PDB file of C-alpha atoms in Angstrom:
ATOM      1  CA  MET A   1      35.830  33.614   9.718  1.00  0.00           C
ATOM      2  CA  ASP A   2      33.836  36.830  10.152  1.00  0.00           C
ATOM      3  CA  SER A   3      30.174  36.978  11.169  1.00  0.00           C
ATOM      4  CA  ALA A   4      28.981  37.767   7.624  1.00  0.00           C
ATOM      5  CA  THR A   5      30.768  34.684   6.295  1.00  0.00           C
ATOM      6  CA  ASN A   6      29.319  32.605   9.128  1.00  0.00           C
ATOM      7  CA  ARG A   7      25.819  33.761   8.215  1.00  0.00           C
ATOM      8  CA  LYS A   8      26.464  32.924   4.563  1.00  0.00           C
ATOM      9  CA  VAL A   9      27.715  29.420   5.435  1.00  0.00           C
ATOM     10  CA  ARG A  10      24.686  28.818   7.675  1.00  0.00           C
ATOM     11  CA  ALA A  11      22.355  30.033   4.939  1.00  0.00           C
ATOM     12  CA  ILE A  12      23.944  27.692   2.391  1.00  0.00           C
ATOM     13  CA  SER A  13      23.800  24.767   4.836  1.00  0.00           C
ATOM     14  CA  GLY A  14      20.169  25.531   5.607  1.00  0.00           C
ATOM     15  CA  SER A  15      19.241  25.700   1.935  1.00  0.00           C
ATOM     16  CA  ARG A  16      20.977  22.369   1.332  1.00  0.00           C
ATOM     17  CA  ARG A  17      19.058  20.777   4.196  1.00  0.00           C
ATOM     18  CA  SER A  18      15.820  22.198   2.810  1.00  0.00           C
ATOM     19  CA  ALA A  19      16.689  20.868  -0.633  1.00  0.00           C
ATOM     20  CA  ARG A  20      17.369  17.412   0.813  1.00  0.00           C
ATOM     21  CA  LYS A  21      14.037  17.500   2.639  1.00  0.00           C
ATOM     22  CA  ARG A  22      12.240  18.561  -0.534  1.00  0.00           C
ATOM     23  CA  ALA A  23      13.981  15.805  -2.476  1.00  0.00           C
ATOM     24  CA  SER A  24      12.994  13.187   0.123  1.00  0.00           C
ATOM     25  CA  ARG A  25       9.370  14.302  -0.064  1.00  0.00           C
ATOM     26  CA  VAL A  26       9.215  13.820  -3.827  1.00  0.00           C
ATOM     27  CA  SER A  27      11.329  10.659  -3.971  1.00  0.00           C
ATOM     28  CA  ARG A  28       8.335   8.461  -3.212  1.00  0.00           C
ATOM     29  CA  PRO A  29       4.542   8.693  -3.181  1.00  0.00           C
ATOM     30  CA  PHE A  30       2.346   9.326  -0.176  1.00  0.00           C
ATOM     31  CA  VAL A  31       1.260   5.900   1.123  1.00  0.00           C
ATOM     32  CA  ALA A  32      -2.105   5.310   2.796  1.00  0.00           C
ATOM     33  CA  ALA A  33      -2.892   1.791   4.047  1.00  0.00           C
ATOM     34  CA  THR A  34      -6.474   0.673   4.620  1.00  0.00           C
ATOM     35  CA  PHE A  35      -7.450  -2.243   6.852  1.00  0.00           C
ATOM     36  CA  ALA A  36     -10.449  -3.597   8.730  1.00  0.00           C
ATOM     37  CA  VAL A  37      -9.786  -5.334  12.052  1.00  0.00           C
ATOM     38  CA  THR A  38     -11.795  -7.087  14.716  1.00  0.00           C
ATOM     39  CA  VAL A  39     -11.961  -5.657  18.217  1.00  0.00           C
ATOM     40  CA  ASP A  40      -9.051  -7.927  19.146  1.00  0.00           C
ATOM     41  CA  GLY A  41      -6.987  -6.727  16.196  1.00  0.00           C
ATOM     42  CA  LYS A  42      -7.350  -9.555  13.659  1.00  0.00           C
ATOM     43  CA  ILE A  43      -7.399  -8.667   9.966  1.00  0.00           C
ATOM     44  CA  THR A  44      -8.634 -12.079   8.826  1.00  0.00           C
ATOM     45  CA  THR A  45      -9.313 -15.598  10.079  1.00  0.00           C
ATOM     46  CA  ARG A  46      -6.732 -18.291  10.736  1.00  0.00           C
ATOM     47  CA  ASP A  47      -7.584 -19.642   7.263  1.00  0.00           C
ATOM     48  CA  PHE A  48      -6.816 -16.231   5.701  1.00  0.00           C
ATOM     49  CA  ALA A  49     -10.348 -16.048   4.301  1.00  0.00           C
ATOM     50  CA  PRO A  50     -11.443 -12.877   2.466  1.00  0.00           C
ATOM     51  CA  VAL A  51     -12.700 -10.170   4.806  1.00  0.00           C
ATOM     52  CA  ASP A  52     -16.444 -10.680   5.232  1.00  0.00           C
ATOM     53  CA  PHE A  53     -16.928  -9.520   8.814  1.00  0.00           C
ATOM     54  CA  THR A  54     -17.449  -5.860   7.941  1.00  0.00           C
ATOM     55  CA  SER A  55     -20.419  -3.903   6.661  1.00  0.00           C
ATOM     56  CA  ARG A  56     -21.278  -2.593   3.217  1.00  0.00           C
ATOM     57  CA  GLU A  57     -20.149   0.838   4.418  1.00  0.00           C
ATOM     58  CA  ASP A  58     -16.662  -0.486   5.185  1.00  0.00           C
ATOM     59  CA  LYS A  59     -16.371  -2.060   1.747  1.00  0.00           C
ATOM     60  CA  ALA A  60     -17.458   1.242   0.187  1.00  0.00           C
ATOM     61  CA  HIS A  61     -14.890   3.018   2.379  1.00  0.00           C
ATOM     62  CA  LEU A  62     -12.130   0.799   0.968  1.00  0.00           C
ATOM     63  CA  ILE A  63     -13.152   1.638  -2.594  1.00  0.00           C
ATOM     64  CA  ARG A  64     -13.275   5.363  -1.805  1.00  0.00           C
ATOM     65  CA  GLN A  65      -9.716   5.201  -0.482  1.00  0.00           C
ATOM     66  CA  ARG A  66      -8.655   3.267  -3.580  1.00  0.00           C
ATOM     67  CA  ALA A  67     -10.294   5.870  -5.792  1.00  0.00           C
ATOM     68  CA  LEU A  68      -8.174   8.646  -4.266  1.00  0.00           C
ATOM     69  CA  ALA A  69      -4.877   7.018  -5.241  1.00  0.00           C
ATOM     70  CA  ASP A  70      -2.800   6.991  -8.405  1.00  0.00           C
ATOM     71  CA  ALA A  71      -1.874   3.362  -7.717  1.00  0.00           C
ATOM     72  CA  VAL A  72      -3.203   0.537  -5.553  1.00  0.00           C
ATOM     73  CA  LEU A  73      -0.608  -1.764  -3.994  1.00  0.00           C
ATOM     74  CA  ILE A  74      -1.230  -5.337  -2.879  1.00  0.00           C
ATOM     75  CA  GLY A  75       0.828  -8.348  -1.840  1.00  0.00           C
ATOM     76  CA  TYR A  76       0.368 -11.617  -3.684  1.00  0.00           C
ATOM     77  CA  GLY A  77      -0.894 -13.502  -0.619  1.00  0.00           C
ATOM     78  CA  THR A  78      -3.808 -11.112  -0.187  1.00  0.00           C
ATOM     79  CA  LEU A  79      -4.476 -11.022  -3.913  1.00  0.00           C
ATOM     80  CA  LYS A  80      -4.582 -14.819  -4.055  1.00  0.00           C
ATOM     81  CA  HIS A  81      -6.994 -15.193  -1.149  1.00  0.00           C
ATOM     82  CA  ASP A  82      -9.287 -12.294  -2.072  1.00  0.00           C
ATOM     83  CA  ASN A  83      -9.000 -12.726  -5.869  1.00  0.00           C
ATOM     84  CA  VAL A  84      -9.904  -9.074  -6.451  1.00  0.00           C
ATOM     85  CA  ARG A  85      -9.683  -7.068  -9.673  1.00  0.00           C
ATOM     86  CA  LEU A  86      -8.768  -3.813  -7.893  1.00  0.00           C
ATOM     87  CA  GLY A  87     -11.228  -1.807  -9.944  1.00  0.00           C
ATOM     88  CA  ILE A  88     -13.695   0.984  -9.196  1.00  0.00           C
ATOM     89  CA  ALA A  89     -17.269   0.024  -9.998  1.00  0.00           C
ATOM     90  CA  SER A  90     -18.709   3.468  -9.225  1.00  0.00           C
ATOM     91  CA  ALA A  91     -19.004   5.663 -12.320  1.00  0.00           C
ATOM     92  CA  GLU A  92     -19.259   8.668  -9.986  1.00  0.00           C
ATOM     93  CA  LEU A  93     -15.900   7.904  -8.356  1.00  0.00           C
ATOM     94  CA  ARG A  94     -14.306   7.399 -11.769  1.00  0.00           C
ATOM     95  CA  ALA A  95     -15.704  10.727 -12.952  1.00  0.00           C
ATOM     96  CA  GLU A  96     -14.273  12.429  -9.856  1.00  0.00           C
ATOM     97  CA  ARG A  97     -10.881  10.935 -10.686  1.00  0.00           C
ATOM     98  CA  VAL A  98     -11.027  12.271 -14.230  1.00  0.00           C
ATOM     99  CA  ALA A  99     -12.018  15.696 -12.887  1.00  0.00           C
ATOM    100  CA  ARG A 100      -8.855  15.587 -10.733  1.00  0.00           C
ATOM    101  CA  LYS A 101      -6.876  14.800 -13.920  1.00  0.00           C
ATOM    102  CA  GLN A 102      -6.277  11.192 -12.856  1.00  0.00           C
ATOM    103  CA  SER A 103      -6.909   8.162 -15.029  1.00  0.00           C
ATOM    104  CA  PRO A 104     -10.359   6.550 -14.501  1.00  0.00           C
ATOM    105  CA  TYR A 105      -8.712   3.681 -12.604  1.00  0.00           C
ATOM    106  CA  PRO A 106      -5.499   3.554 -10.542  1.00  0.00           C
ATOM    107  CA  LEU A 107      -2.489   1.531 -11.612  1.00  0.00           C
ATOM    108  CA  ARG A 108      -2.602  -1.970 -10.126  1.00  0.00           C
ATOM    109  CA  VAL A 109       0.668  -2.946  -8.435  1.00  0.00           C
ATOM    110  CA  ILE A 110       1.392  -6.476  -7.203  1.00  0.00           C
ATOM    111  CA  VAL A 111       4.335  -7.482  -5.026  1.00  0.00           C
ATOM    112  CA  SER A 112       5.740 -11.001  -4.610  1.00  0.00           C
ATOM    113  CA  ASN A 113       9.232 -12.196  -3.709  1.00  0.00           C
ATOM    114  CA  GLU A 114       9.037 -15.535  -5.515  1.00  0.00           C
ATOM    115  CA  GLY A 115       6.625 -14.591  -8.288  1.00  0.00           C
ATOM    116  CA  ARG A 116       4.734 -17.885  -8.370  1.00  0.00           C
ATOM    117  CA  ILE A 117       1.470 -16.186  -9.183  1.00  0.00           C
ATOM    118  CA  ASP A 118      -1.553 -17.723 -10.839  1.00  0.00           C
ATOM    119  CA  PRO A 119      -2.102 -15.992 -14.218  1.00  0.00           C
ATOM    120  CA  GLU A 120      -5.770 -17.063 -14.103  1.00  0.00           C
ATOM    121  CA  LEU A 121      -6.627 -14.792 -11.170  1.00  0.00           C
ATOM    122  CA  ASN A 122      -9.422 -12.307 -11.782  1.00  0.00           C
ATOM    123  CA  ILE A 123      -7.071  -9.339 -11.881  1.00  0.00           C
ATOM    124  CA  PHE A 124      -5.430 -10.688 -15.042  1.00  0.00           C
ATOM    125  CA  GLN A 125      -8.746 -11.128 -16.824  1.00  0.00           C
ATOM    126  CA  THR A 126      -9.418  -7.380 -16.928  1.00  0.00           C
ATOM    127  CA  ASP A 127      -7.623  -4.599 -18.785  1.00  0.00           C
ATOM    128  CA  PHE A 128      -9.219  -1.420 -17.398  1.00  0.00           C
ATOM    129  CA  ALA A 129      -5.882  -0.362 -15.848  1.00  0.00           C
ATOM    130  CA  PRO A 130      -2.228  -1.381 -16.326  1.00  0.00           C
ATOM    131  CA  ILE A 131      -0.783  -4.012 -13.993  1.00  0.00           C
ATOM    132  CA  LEU A 132       2.752  -3.694 -12.652  1.00  0.00           C
ATOM    133  CA  PHE A 133       4.316  -6.755 -11.072  1.00  0.00           C
ATOM    134  CA  PHE A 134       7.343  -6.351  -8.806  1.00  0.00           C
ATOM    135  CA  SER A 135       9.238  -9.540  -8.028  1.00  0.00           C
ATOM    136  CA  THR A 136      12.736 -11.015  -8.236  1.00  0.00           C
ATOM    137  CA  THR A 137      14.678 -13.142 -10.679  1.00  0.00           C
ATOM    138  CA  ARG A 138      13.641 -16.086  -8.481  1.00  0.00           C
ATOM    139  CA  MET A 139      10.408 -15.970 -10.461  1.00  0.00           C
ATOM    140  CA  PRO A 140      10.290 -19.164 -12.583  1.00  0.00           C
ATOM    141  CA  ARG A 141      10.578 -18.592 -16.336  1.00  0.00           C
ATOM    142  CA  ARG A 142       7.229 -20.173 -17.097  1.00  0.00           C
ATOM    143  CA  TYR A 143       5.514 -17.685 -14.816  1.00  0.00           C
ATOM    144  CA  GLN A 144       7.468 -14.859 -16.413  1.00  0.00           C
ATOM    145  CA  ALA A 145       6.364 -15.972 -19.878  1.00  0.00           C
ATOM    146  CA  ALA A 146       2.707 -16.220 -18.842  1.00  0.00           C
ATOM    147  CA  LEU A 147       2.609 -12.898 -17.014  1.00  0.00           C
ATOM    148  CA  ARG A 148       4.484 -10.783 -19.548  1.00  0.00           C
ATOM    149  CA  LYS A 149       1.348 -10.979 -21.680  1.00  0.00           C
ATOM    150  CA  LYS A 150      -0.750  -9.516 -18.872  1.00  0.00           C
ATOM    151  CA  ALA A 151       1.499  -7.206 -16.849  1.00  0.00           C
ATOM    152  CA  THR A 152       4.698  -5.184 -16.871  1.00  0.00           C
ATOM    153  CA  LEU A 153       7.310  -7.139 -14.916  1.00  0.00           C
ATOM    154  CA  HIS A 154       9.942  -5.486 -12.751  1.00  0.00           C
ATOM    155  CA  LEU A 155      12.370  -8.177 -11.562  1.00  0.00           C
ATOM    156  CA  SER A 156      15.254  -7.381  -9.221  1.00  0.00           C
ATOM    157  CA  ALA A 157      18.328  -9.547  -8.724  1.00  0.00           C
ATOM    158  CA  SER A 158      17.966  -9.428  -4.925  1.00  0.00           C
ATOM    159  CA  ARG A 159      16.371 -12.217  -2.922  1.00  0.00           C
ATOM    160  CA  ALA A 160      13.459 -10.026  -1.832  1.00  0.00           C
ATOM    161  CA  VAL A 161      11.792  -6.969  -3.303  1.00  0.00           C
ATOM    162  CA  ASP A 162      12.736  -3.578  -1.898  1.00  0.00           C
ATOM    163  CA  PRO A 163       9.607  -1.631  -0.840  1.00  0.00           C
ATOM    164  CA  ALA A 164      11.421   1.699  -0.928  1.00  0.00           C
ATOM    165  CA  GLY A 165      12.733   0.937  -4.403  1.00  0.00           C
ATOM    166  CA  ILE A 166       9.232   0.080  -5.625  1.00  0.00           C
ATOM    167  CA  LEU A 167       7.819   3.365  -4.356  1.00  0.00           C
ATOM    168  CA  GLN A 168      10.679   5.360  -5.827  1.00  0.00           C
ATOM    169  CA  GLU A 169      10.200   3.663  -9.198  1.00  0.00           C
ATOM    170  CA  LEU A 170       6.460   4.338  -9.115  1.00  0.00           C
ATOM    171  CA  ARG A 171       7.138   8.012  -8.453  1.00  0.00           C
ATOM    172  CA  ARG A 172       9.951   8.379 -10.969  1.00  0.00           C
ATOM    173  CA  ASP A 173       8.720   6.268 -13.885  1.00  0.00           C
ATOM    174  CA  TYR A 174       4.929   6.374 -13.500  1.00  0.00           C
ATOM    175  CA  ASN A 175       4.388   9.784 -11.855  1.00  0.00           C
ATOM    176  CA  VAL A 176       2.535   8.143  -8.955  1.00  0.00           C
ATOM    177  CA  ARG A 177       1.980  10.611  -6.138  1.00  0.00           C
ATOM    178  CA  THR A 178      -0.389   8.635  -3.925  1.00  0.00           C
ATOM    179  CA  VAL A 179      -0.535   4.907  -3.209  1.00  0.00           C
ATOM    180  CA  ALA A 180      -3.376   2.951  -1.597  1.00  0.00           C
ATOM    181  CA  CYS A 181      -1.950  -0.106   0.140  1.00  0.00           C
ATOM    182  CA  GLU A 182      -4.547  -2.844   0.658  1.00  0.00           C
ATOM    183  CA  GLY A 183      -2.374  -5.414   2.411  1.00  0.00           C
ATOM    184  CA  GLY A 184      -1.583  -7.876   3.419  1.00  0.00           C
ATOM    185  CA  ALA A 185       0.088  -7.813   6.779  1.00  0.00           C
ATOM    186  CA  GLN A 186       3.502  -8.895   5.476  1.00  0.00           C
ATOM    187  CA  LEU A 187       3.641  -6.082   2.936  1.00  0.00           C
ATOM    188  CA  PHE A 188       2.277  -3.537   5.408  1.00  0.00           C
ATOM    189  CA  ARG A 189       4.874  -4.521   7.992  1.00  0.00           C
ATOM    190  CA  ALA A 190       7.687  -4.278   5.441  1.00  0.00           C
ATOM    191  CA  LEU A 191       6.564  -0.759   4.561  1.00  0.00           C
ATOM    192  CA  LEU A 192       6.037   0.216   8.193  1.00  0.00           C
ATOM    193  CA  GLU A 193       9.471  -1.005   9.300  1.00  0.00           C
ATOM    194  CA  ARG A 194      11.086   1.223   6.694  1.00  0.00           C
ATOM    195  CA  GLY A 195       9.056   4.322   7.551  1.00  0.00           C
ATOM    196  CA  LEU A 196       7.137   4.164   4.277  1.00  0.00           C
ATOM    197  CA  VAL A 197       3.549   4.452   5.561  1.00  0.00           C
ATOM    198  CA  ASP A 198       2.098   7.938   5.944  1.00  0.00           C
ATOM    199  CA  GLN A 199      -1.529   7.227   6.793  1.00  0.00           C
ATOM    200  CA  LEU A 200      -3.483   4.322   8.249  1.00  0.00           C
ATOM    201  CA  ASN A 201      -7.220   4.026   7.653  1.00  0.00           C
ATOM    202  CA  LEU A 202      -8.564   1.557  10.170  1.00  0.00           C
ATOM    203  CA  THR A 203     -12.060   0.156  10.546  1.00  0.00           C
ATOM    204  CA  ILE A 204     -12.885  -1.496  13.882  1.00  0.00           C
ATOM    205  CA  ALA A 205     -15.530  -4.190  13.377  1.00  0.00           C
ATOM    206  CA  PRO A 206     -17.664  -5.576  16.261  1.00  0.00           C
ATOM    207  CA  PHE A 207     -16.182  -9.083  16.399  1.00  0.00           C
ATOM    208  CA  LEU A 208     -13.665 -11.047  18.448  1.00  0.00           C
ATOM    209  CA  PHE A 209     -11.747 -13.936  16.854  1.00  0.00           C
ATOM    210  CA  GLY A 210      -9.185 -14.847  19.511  1.00  0.00           C
ATOM    211  CA  GLY A 211      -6.337 -17.284  18.987  1.00  0.00           C
ATOM    212  CA  SER A 212      -2.795 -16.737  17.739  1.00  0.00           C
ATOM    213  CA  ASP A 213      -3.156 -18.155  14.227  1.00  0.00           C
ATOM    214  CA  ALA A 214      -5.133 -15.250  12.768  1.00  0.00           C
ATOM    215  CA  PRO A 215      -2.848 -12.354  11.763  1.00  0.00           C
ATOM    216  CA  THR A 216      -2.948  -8.838  13.123  1.00  0.00           C
ATOM    217  CA  LEU A 217      -1.939  -5.723  11.178  1.00  0.00           C
ATOM    218  CA  THR A 218       1.719  -6.683  11.521  1.00  0.00           C
ATOM    219  CA  GLY A 219       1.251 -10.357  10.731  1.00  0.00           C
ATOM    220  CA  LEU A 220       1.866 -13.519  12.713  1.00  0.00           C
ATOM    221  CA  SER A 221       5.441 -12.768  13.708  1.00  0.00           C
ATOM    222  CA  LYS A 222       6.134 -12.634  17.440  1.00  0.00           C
ATOM    223  CA  LYS A 223       8.976 -10.180  16.858  1.00  0.00           C
ATOM    224  CA  PHE A 224       8.599  -6.576  17.871  1.00  0.00           C
ATOM    225  CA  LEU A 225       8.923  -3.868  15.254  1.00  0.00           C
ATOM    226  CA  PRO A 226      12.444  -2.399  15.103  1.00  0.00           C
ATOM    227  CA  ALA A 227      11.031   0.689  16.820  1.00  0.00           C
ATOM    228  CA  SER A 228       7.653   1.774  18.107  1.00  0.00           C
ATOM    229  CA  VAL A 229       5.571   3.620  15.529  1.00  0.00           C
ATOM    230  CA  ARG A 230       3.655   6.632  16.805  1.00  0.00           C
ATOM    231  CA  CYS A 231       0.235   7.274  15.234  1.00  0.00           C
ATOM    232  CA  THR A 232      -1.667  10.535  15.465  1.00  0.00           C
ATOM    233  CA  LEU A 233      -5.452  10.343  15.278  1.00  0.00           C
ATOM    234  CA  ARG A 234      -6.754  12.704  12.593  1.00  0.00           C
ATOM    235  CA  ASP A 235     -10.363  11.614  12.226  1.00  0.00           C
ATOM    236  CA  MET A 236     -12.936   9.289  13.774  1.00  0.00           C
ATOM    237  CA  ARG A 237     -16.498   8.488  12.793  1.00  0.00           C
ATOM    238  CA  VAL A 238     -18.970   5.847  13.872  1.00  0.00           C
ATOM    239  CA  VAL A 239     -21.348   4.236  11.400  1.00  0.00           C
ATOM    240  CA  GLY A 240     -23.648   1.618  12.887  1.00  0.00           C
ATOM    241  CA  GLU A 241     -21.472  -0.632  15.052  1.00  0.00           C
ATOM    242  CA  GLU A 242     -18.214   0.128  13.241  1.00  0.00           C
ATOM    243  CA  CYS A 243     -15.646   2.796  14.036  1.00  0.00           C
ATOM    244  CA  PHE A 244     -13.647   4.383  11.206  1.00  0.00           C
ATOM    245  CA  LEU A 245     -10.293   5.830  12.262  1.00  0.00           C
ATOM    246  CA  THR A 246      -7.735   7.820  10.306  1.00  0.00           C
ATOM    247  CA  TYR A 247      -4.194   7.976  11.686  1.00  0.00           C
ATOM    248  CA  ARG A 248      -1.159   9.845  10.398  1.00  0.00           C
ATOM    249  CA  ILE A 249       2.118   8.050  10.953  1.00  0.00           C
ATOM    250  CA  ARG A 250       4.688  10.325  12.561  1.00  0.00           C
ATOM    251  CA  GLY A 251       8.106  10.632  11.018  1.00  0.00           C
ATOM    252  CA  ALA A 252       7.258   8.623   7.916  1.00  0.00           C
ATOM    253  CA  LYS A 253       8.810  11.246   5.630  1.00  0.00           C
TER     254      LYS A 253
END
């Protein structure tokens, strides 16, 4: 094979690699997870109580991150304990979304393997944004019947939901380009283990909880992650006694 042919083959191979990289970048949305933790790394108490150890600024920070996204993603455990609507109360933030050609509110996306979710939760009493529910066929029929009136169900035949599949479906079928993940630890870990988290917004609050029964960012499991995850600090600001950190996750895409 002559040198000109070699160059042509290399050029074709390079363009194919570039195409694969471009395809991988658009196959799922950008995922930014937002958490508040104590100084010793706890995201909640041993009773999994709603986060109330942070300031008003931190709560506003969470809403600002939510307002940037096309969809907000939450696991059922966190939804059940916090009983949030996943809305945006600020008219200013909603107006900014509309100016960016987004809907006034992000899609609300719930994840649960078993699907035994209370249809009386606050999120189902509001209709300001569509609700997508990703679960499995393990979801009892009576729950399916109750929730079909309130949400769009996506049920897979597998025993557990596939985080990568959810993100791909959000990108392909709902044109979601950015996702705000608001926990909990089990969902965050599942995303992290699969290289599906691109950014971590972390608030350090001035408290220490101690003990082993309160979860950290990666839950209560004593198992190590399959591989260490390298974070690159992109921004840091201090407001009062809290520190707000923004990390990019290396190699996520």
